[in-house]
GROMACS .gro file of C-alpha atoms in nm:
model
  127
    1UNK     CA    1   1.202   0.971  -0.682
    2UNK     CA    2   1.189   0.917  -0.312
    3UNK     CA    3   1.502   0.830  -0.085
    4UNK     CA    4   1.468   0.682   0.266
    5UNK     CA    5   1.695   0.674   0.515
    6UNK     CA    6   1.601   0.487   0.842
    7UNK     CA    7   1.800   0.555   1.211
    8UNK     CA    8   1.709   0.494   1.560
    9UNK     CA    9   1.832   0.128   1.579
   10UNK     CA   10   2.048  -0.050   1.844
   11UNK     CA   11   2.058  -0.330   2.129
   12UNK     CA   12   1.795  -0.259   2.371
   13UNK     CA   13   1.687  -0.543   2.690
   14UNK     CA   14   1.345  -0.676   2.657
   15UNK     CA   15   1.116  -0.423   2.785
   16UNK     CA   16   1.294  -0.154   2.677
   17UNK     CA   17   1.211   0.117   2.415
   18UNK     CA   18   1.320   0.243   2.052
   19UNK     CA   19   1.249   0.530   1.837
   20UNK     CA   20   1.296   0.418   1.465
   21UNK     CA   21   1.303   0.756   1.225
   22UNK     CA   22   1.271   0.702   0.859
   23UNK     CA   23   1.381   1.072   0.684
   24UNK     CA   24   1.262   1.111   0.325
   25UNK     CA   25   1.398   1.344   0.083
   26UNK     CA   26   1.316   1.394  -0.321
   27UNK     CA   27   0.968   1.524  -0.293
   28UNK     CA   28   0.744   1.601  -0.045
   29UNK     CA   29   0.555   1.374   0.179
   30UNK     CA   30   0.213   1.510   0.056
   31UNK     CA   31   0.044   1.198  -0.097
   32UNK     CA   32   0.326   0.941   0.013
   33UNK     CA   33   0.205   0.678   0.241
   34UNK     CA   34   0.498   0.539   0.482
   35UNK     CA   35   0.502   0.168   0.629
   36UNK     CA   36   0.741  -0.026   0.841
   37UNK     CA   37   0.810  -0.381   0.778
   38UNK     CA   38   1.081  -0.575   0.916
   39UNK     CA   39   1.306  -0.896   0.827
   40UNK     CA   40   1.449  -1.172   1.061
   41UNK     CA   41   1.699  -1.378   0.982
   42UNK     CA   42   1.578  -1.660   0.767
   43UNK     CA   43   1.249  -1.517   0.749
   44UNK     CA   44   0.997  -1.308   0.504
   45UNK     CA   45   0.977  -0.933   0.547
   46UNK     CA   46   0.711  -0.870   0.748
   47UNK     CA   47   0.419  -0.592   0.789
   48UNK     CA   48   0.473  -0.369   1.119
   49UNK     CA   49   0.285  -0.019   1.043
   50UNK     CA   50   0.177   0.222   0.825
   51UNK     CA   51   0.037   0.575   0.811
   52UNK     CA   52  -0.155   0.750   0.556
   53UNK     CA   53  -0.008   1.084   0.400
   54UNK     CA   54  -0.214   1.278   0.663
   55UNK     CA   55  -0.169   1.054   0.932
   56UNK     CA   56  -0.555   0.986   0.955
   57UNK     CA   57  -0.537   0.627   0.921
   58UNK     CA   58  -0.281   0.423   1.091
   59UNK     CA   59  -0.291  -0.002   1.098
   60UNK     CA   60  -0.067  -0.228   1.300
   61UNK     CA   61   0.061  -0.562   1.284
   62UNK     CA   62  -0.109  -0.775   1.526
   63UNK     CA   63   0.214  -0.887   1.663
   64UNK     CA   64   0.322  -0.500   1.791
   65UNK     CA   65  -0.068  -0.324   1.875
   66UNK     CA   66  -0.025  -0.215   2.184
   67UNK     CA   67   0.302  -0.163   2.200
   68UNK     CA   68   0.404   0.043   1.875
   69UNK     CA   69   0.315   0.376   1.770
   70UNK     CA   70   0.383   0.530   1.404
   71UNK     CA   71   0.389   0.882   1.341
   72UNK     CA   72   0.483   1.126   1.076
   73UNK     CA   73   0.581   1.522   1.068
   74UNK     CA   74   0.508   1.594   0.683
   75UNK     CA   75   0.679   1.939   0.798
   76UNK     CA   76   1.055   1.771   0.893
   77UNK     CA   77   0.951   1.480   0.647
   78UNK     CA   78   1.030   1.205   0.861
   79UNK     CA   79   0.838   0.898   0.937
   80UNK     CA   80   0.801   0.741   1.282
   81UNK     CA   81   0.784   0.416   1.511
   82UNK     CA   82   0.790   0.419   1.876
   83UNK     CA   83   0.843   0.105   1.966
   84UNK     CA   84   0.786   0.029   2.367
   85UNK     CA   85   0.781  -0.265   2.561
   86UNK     CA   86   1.023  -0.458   2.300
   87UNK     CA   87   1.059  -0.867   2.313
   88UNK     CA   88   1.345  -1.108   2.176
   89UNK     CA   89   1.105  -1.185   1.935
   90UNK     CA   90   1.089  -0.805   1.782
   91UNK     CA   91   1.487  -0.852   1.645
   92UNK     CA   92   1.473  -0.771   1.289
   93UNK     CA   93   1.608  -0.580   1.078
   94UNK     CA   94   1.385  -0.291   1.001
   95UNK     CA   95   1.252  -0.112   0.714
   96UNK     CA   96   1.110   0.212   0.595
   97UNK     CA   97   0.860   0.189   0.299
   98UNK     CA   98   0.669   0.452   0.099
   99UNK     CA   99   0.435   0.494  -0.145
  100UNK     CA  100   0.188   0.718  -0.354
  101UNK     CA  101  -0.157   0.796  -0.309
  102UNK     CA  102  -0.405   1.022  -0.256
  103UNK     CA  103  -0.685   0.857  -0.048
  104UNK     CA  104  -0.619   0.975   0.282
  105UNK     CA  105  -0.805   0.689   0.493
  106UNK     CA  106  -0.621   0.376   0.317
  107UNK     CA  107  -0.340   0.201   0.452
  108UNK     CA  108  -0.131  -0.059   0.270
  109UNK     CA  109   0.025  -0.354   0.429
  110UNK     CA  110   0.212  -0.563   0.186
  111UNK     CA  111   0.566  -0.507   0.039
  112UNK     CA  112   0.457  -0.549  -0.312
  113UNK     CA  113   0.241  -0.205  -0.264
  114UNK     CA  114   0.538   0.012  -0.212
  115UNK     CA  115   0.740   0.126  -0.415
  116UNK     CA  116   0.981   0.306  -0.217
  117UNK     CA  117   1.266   0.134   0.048
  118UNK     CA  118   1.554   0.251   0.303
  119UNK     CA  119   1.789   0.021   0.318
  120UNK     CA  120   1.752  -0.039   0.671
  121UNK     CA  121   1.818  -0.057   1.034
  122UNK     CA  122   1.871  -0.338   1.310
  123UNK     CA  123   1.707  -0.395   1.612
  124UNK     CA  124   1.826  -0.647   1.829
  125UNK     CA  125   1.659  -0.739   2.156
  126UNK     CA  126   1.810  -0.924   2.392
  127UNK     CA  127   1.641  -1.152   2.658
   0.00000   0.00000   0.00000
């Protein structure tokens, strides 16, 4: 069993920076994949990013490339997303995700492939 816990969110101005953590505890983060999605009000969860166990292979929304960066420390077991240059459009609540497997160049974008979830943090970015 794997238990997330995201922090980092707040109320930033547009253009402005956050630094989303997502600590895991229960096992270690050998083999466990990590993703960030988010959710907007009256909206579907959404794909942001996600990292391989060994951080070798790293995808990225469309919507954030460029301007977000994931990262992991399997050391501290925490989970990353530097997220610079923020719009309005980025408000959302956001979520940590994780997952097992063993491939180390695979990524997984979808919320039906994890099986793992924090239970969130909001980012709200104001105009």
């Amino acid at each position: 069993q794997v238990h997330l816990v995201e922090s980092g969110g707040g109320l930033v101005q547009a253009g402005g920076s956050l630094r989303l953590s997502c600590a895991a505890s229960g096992r270690t983060l050998v083999n466990l994949h990590m993703g960030w999605f988010r959710q907007a009000p009256g909206k579907e969860r959404e794909f942001v990013a996600a990292v391989s166990w060994s951080g070798e292979a790293k995808r990225y929304a469309e919507s954030v490339k460029g301007r977000f960066t994931i990262s992991r420390d399997n050391a501290q077991k925490v989970a990353n997303l530097q997220m610079d240059n923020l719009k309005p459009e980025d408000t959302a609540v956001y979520y940590c995700a994780a997952r097992s497997w063993v491939q180390t160049t695979v990524t997984f974008s979808t919320a039906e492939q994890y099986d793992y979830w924090g239970q969130g943090t909001q980012v709200t970015v104001s105009s």
